[in-house]
Tab-separated table of C-alpha atoms in Angstrom:
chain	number	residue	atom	x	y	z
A	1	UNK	CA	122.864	107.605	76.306
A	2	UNK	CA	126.689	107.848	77.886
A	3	UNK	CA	126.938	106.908	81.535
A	4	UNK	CA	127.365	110.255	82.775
A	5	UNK	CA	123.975	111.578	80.472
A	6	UNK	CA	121.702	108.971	82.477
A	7	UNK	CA	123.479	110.293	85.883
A	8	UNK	CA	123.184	113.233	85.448
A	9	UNK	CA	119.358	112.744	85.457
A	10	UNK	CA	118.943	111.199	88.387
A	11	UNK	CA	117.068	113.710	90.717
A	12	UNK	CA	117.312	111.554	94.305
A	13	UNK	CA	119.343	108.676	95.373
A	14	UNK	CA	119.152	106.642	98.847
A	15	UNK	CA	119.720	103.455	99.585
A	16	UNK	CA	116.178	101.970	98.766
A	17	UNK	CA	115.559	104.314	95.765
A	18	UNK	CA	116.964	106.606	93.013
A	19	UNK	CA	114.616	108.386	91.053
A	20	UNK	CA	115.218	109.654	87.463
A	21	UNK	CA	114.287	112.443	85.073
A	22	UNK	CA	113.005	110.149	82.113
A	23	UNK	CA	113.607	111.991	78.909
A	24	UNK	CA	110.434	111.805	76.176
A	25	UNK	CA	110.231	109.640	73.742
A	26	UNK	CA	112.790	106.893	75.091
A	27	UNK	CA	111.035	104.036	76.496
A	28	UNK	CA	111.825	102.813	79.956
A	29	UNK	CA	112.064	99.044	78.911
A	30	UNK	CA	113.127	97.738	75.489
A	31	UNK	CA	109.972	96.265	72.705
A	32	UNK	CA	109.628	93.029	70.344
A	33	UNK	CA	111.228	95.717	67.720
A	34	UNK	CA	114.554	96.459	69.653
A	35	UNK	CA	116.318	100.129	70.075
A	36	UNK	CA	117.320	101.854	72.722
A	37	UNK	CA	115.616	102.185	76.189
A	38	UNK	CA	115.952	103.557	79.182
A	39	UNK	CA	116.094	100.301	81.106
A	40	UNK	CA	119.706	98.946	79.235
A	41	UNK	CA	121.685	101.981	80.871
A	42	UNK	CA	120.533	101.065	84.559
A	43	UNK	CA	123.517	99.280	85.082
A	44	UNK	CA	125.164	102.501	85.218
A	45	UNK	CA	123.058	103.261	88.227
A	46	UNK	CA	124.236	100.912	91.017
A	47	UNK	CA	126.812	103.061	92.774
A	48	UNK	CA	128.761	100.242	94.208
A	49	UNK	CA	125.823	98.295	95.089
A	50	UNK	CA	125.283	94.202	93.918
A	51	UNK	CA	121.863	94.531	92.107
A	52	UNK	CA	121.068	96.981	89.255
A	53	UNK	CA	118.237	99.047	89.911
A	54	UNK	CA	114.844	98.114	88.719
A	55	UNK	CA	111.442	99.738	87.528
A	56	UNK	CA	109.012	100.860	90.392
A	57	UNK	CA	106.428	101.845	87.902
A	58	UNK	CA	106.310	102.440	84.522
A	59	UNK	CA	106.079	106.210	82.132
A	60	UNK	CA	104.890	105.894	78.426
A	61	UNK	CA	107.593	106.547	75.895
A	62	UNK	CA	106.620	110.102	75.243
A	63	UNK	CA	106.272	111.443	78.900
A	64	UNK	CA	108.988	113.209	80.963
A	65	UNK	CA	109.919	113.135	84.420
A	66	UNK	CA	110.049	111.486	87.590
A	67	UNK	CA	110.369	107.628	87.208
A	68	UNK	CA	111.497	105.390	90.827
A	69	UNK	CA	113.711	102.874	90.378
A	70	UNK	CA	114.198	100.366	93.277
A	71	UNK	CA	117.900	99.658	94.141
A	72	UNK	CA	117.423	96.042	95.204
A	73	UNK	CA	114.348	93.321	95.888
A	74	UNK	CA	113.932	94.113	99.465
A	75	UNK	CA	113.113	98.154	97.947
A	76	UNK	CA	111.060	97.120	94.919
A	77	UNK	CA	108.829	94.900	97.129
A	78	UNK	CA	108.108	98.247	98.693
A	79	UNK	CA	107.540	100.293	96.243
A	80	UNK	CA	105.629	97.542	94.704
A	81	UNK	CA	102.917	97.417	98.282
A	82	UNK	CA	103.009	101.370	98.129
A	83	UNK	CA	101.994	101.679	94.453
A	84	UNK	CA	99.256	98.968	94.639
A	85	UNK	CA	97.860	100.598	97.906
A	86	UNK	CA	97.781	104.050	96.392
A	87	UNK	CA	100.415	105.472	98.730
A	88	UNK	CA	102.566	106.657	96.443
A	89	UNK	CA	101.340	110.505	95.393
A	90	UNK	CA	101.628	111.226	91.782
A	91	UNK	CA	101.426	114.666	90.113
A	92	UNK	CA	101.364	115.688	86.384
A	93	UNK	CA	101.195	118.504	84.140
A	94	UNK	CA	99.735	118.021	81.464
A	95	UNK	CA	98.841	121.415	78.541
A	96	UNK	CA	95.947	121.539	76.619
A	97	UNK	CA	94.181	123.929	74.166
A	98	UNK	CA	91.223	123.876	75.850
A	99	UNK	CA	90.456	124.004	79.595
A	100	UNK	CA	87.553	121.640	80.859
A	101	UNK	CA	84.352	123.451	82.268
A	102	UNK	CA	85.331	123.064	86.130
A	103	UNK	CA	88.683	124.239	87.299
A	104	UNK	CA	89.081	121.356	89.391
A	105	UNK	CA	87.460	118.122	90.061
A	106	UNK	CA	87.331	114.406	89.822
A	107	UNK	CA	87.503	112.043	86.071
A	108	UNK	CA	85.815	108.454	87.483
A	109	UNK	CA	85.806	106.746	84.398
A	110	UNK	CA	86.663	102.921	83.603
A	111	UNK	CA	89.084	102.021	81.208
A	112	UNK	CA	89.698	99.038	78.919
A	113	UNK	CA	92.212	98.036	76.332
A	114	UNK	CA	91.062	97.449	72.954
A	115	UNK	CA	93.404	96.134	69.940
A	116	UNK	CA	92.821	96.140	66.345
A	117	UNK	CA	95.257	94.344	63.910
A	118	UNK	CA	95.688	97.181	61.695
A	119	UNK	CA	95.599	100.106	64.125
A	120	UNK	CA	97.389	98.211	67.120
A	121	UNK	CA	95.628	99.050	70.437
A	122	UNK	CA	94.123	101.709	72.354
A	123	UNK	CA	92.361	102.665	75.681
A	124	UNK	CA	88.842	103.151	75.714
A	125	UNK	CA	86.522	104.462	77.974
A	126	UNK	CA	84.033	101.808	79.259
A	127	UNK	CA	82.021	101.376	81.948
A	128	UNK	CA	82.943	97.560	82.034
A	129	UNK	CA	86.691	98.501	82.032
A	130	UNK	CA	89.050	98.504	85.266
A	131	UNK	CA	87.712	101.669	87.611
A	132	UNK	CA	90.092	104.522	86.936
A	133	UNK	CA	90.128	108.146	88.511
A	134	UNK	CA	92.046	111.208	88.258
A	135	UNK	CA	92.168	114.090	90.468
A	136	UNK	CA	92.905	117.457	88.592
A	137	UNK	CA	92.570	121.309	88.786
A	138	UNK	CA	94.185	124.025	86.500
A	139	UNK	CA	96.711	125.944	87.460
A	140	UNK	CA	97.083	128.330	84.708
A	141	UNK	CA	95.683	129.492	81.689
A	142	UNK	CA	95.065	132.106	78.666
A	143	UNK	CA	93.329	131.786	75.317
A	144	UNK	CA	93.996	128.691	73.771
A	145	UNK	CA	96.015	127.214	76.140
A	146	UNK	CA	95.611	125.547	79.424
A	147	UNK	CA	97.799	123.994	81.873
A	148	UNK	CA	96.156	121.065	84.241
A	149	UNK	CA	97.583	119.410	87.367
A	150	UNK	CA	96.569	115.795	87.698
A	151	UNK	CA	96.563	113.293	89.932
A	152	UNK	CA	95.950	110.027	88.982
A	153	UNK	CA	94.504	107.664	91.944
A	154	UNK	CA	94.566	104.814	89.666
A	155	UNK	CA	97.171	103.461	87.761
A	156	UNK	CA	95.765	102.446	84.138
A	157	UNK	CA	97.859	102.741	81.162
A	158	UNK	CA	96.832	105.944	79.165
A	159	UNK	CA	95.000	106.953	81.811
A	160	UNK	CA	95.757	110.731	81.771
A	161	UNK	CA	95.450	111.062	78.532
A	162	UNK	CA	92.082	109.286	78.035
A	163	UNK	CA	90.616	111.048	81.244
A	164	UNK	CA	91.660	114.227	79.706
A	165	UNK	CA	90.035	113.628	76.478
A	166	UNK	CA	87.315	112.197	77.171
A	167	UNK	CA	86.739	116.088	79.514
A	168	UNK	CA	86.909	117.872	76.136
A	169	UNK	CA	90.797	118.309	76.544
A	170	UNK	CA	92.957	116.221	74.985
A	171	UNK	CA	96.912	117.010	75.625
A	172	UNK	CA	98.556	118.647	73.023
A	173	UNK	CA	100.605	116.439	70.845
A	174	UNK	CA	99.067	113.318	71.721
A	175	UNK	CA	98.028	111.874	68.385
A	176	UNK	CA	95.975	108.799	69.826
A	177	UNK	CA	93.418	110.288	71.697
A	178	UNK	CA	93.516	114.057	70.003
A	179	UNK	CA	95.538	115.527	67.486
A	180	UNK	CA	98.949	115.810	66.719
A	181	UNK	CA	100.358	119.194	64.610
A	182	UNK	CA	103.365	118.966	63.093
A	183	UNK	CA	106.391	118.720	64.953
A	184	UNK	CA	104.670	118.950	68.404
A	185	UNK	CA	105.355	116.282	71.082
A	186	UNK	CA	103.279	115.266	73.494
A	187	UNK	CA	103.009	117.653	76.837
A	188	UNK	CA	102.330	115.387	79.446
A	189	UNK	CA	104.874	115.610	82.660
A	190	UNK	CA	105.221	113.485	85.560
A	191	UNK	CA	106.398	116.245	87.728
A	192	UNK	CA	106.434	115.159	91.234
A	193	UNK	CA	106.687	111.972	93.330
A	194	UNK	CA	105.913	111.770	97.266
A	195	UNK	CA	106.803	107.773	98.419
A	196	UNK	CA	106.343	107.200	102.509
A	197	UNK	CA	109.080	104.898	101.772
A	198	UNK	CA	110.140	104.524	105.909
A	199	UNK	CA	107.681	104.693	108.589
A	200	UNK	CA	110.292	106.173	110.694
A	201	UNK	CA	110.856	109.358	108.174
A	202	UNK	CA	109.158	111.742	106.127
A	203	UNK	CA	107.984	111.039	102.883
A	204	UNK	CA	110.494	111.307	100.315
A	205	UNK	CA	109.425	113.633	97.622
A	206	UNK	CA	111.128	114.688	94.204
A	207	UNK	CA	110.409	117.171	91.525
A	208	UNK	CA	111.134	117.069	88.085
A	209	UNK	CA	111.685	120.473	85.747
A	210	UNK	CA	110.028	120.603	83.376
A	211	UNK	CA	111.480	119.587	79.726
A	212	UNK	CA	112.741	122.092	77.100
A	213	UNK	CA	109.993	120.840	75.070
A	214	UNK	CA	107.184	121.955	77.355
A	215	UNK	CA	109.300	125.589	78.082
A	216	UNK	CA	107.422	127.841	75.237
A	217	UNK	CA	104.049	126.885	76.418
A	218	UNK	CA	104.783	127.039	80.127
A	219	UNK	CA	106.387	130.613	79.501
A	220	UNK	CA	103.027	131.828	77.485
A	221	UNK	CA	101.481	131.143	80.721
A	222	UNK	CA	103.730	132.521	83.249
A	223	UNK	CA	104.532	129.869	84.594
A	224	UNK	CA	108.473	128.734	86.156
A	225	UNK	CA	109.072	124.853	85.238
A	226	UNK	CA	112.200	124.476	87.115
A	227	UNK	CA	111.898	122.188	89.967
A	228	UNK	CA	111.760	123.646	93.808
């Protein structure tokens, strides 16, 4: 990723946070195995500022969209109170085949981590697990295709994706907890961020369009991904 490629994404910039249109399946901080991430081409966010801009939050490799970055310590302590206090409003799109039985309502399901040597690990749903609860309602569908808003009140890794499943709806392309065709990628979307950043002004809120990879489906359905 060139300078002006990770610039160009960047969907809102003040002087406590940018945010970023995270591309799929880059992750946003490098593994044990190496490669490319999103996190080595921050330094080509400061904009004339001392620190390099840090994660807020974190996106799984294969989701899209908005990601807040906090410019310097004084702004990532903040985001840091905001996202433990569940201030920060998150919204996703996510498409499945299938929709779930209620067009709207509330997942409250625990979640734990489970690892296996040969499989590597995977979120389960438990009720001993960490409390975990999505908001969600559909906003579109047809036959044999469905796409859900969520909001996740919780912050548990997976947690969209298990919730979803574990309603009878996995998200297409997501070959851990549902099924995988080939040459699909996953359709989950973080498409909008609201942060109450200053007390003294509103709420800042982004949207992210949605990627080319979720464009076919979202057209089936009638539905415009571009951001408002």
């Amino acid at each position: 990723m060139t300078p002006e490629e990770i610039q160009n994404r960047v969907l809102h910039r003040d002087g406590l946070i940018l945010v970023v249109d995270k591309p799929a399946g880059l992750p946003v901080h490098g593994g044990p195995g190496g490669g490319d991430n999103l996190e080595a081409h921050f330094r080509h966010l400061q904009y004339g500022l001392r620190h390099v801009p840090a994660l807020g939050h974190r996106l799984d490799r294969d989701t899209s969209g908005c990601l807040v970055l906090g410019r310097h310590p004084k702004a990532l302590k903040k985001l840091g109170k905001l996202f433990r206090e569940g201030l920060v409003e998150k919204t996703y799109w996510a498409l499945t085949r299938k929709a779930p039985e209620q067009r709207e309502g509330r997942i409250d399901l625990a979640l734990r981590k489970i690892s296996d040597k040969g499989k590597g690990w995977r979120m389960l749903v438990d009720p001993a697990g960490q409390a975990s609860i999505t908001d969600y309602r559909v906003l579109a569908e047809t036959d044999g295709l469905c796409l859900i808003e969520c909001h996740p009140r919780t912050g548990r890794t997976h947690q969209i994706r298990v919730h979803l499943a574990a309603l009878g709806c996995p998200i297409i392309g997501d070959a851990a907890y549902g099924e995988r065709r080939p040459g699909e990628q996953l359709q989950l979307h973080s498409r909008s961020l609201t942060l109450p950043m200053q007390q003294s002004k509103p709420p800042v809120h982004v949207e992210a369009p949605a990627p080319e990879h979720m464009a076919p489906y979202l057209e089936e359905l009638g539905v415009n991904g571009g951001a408002a």
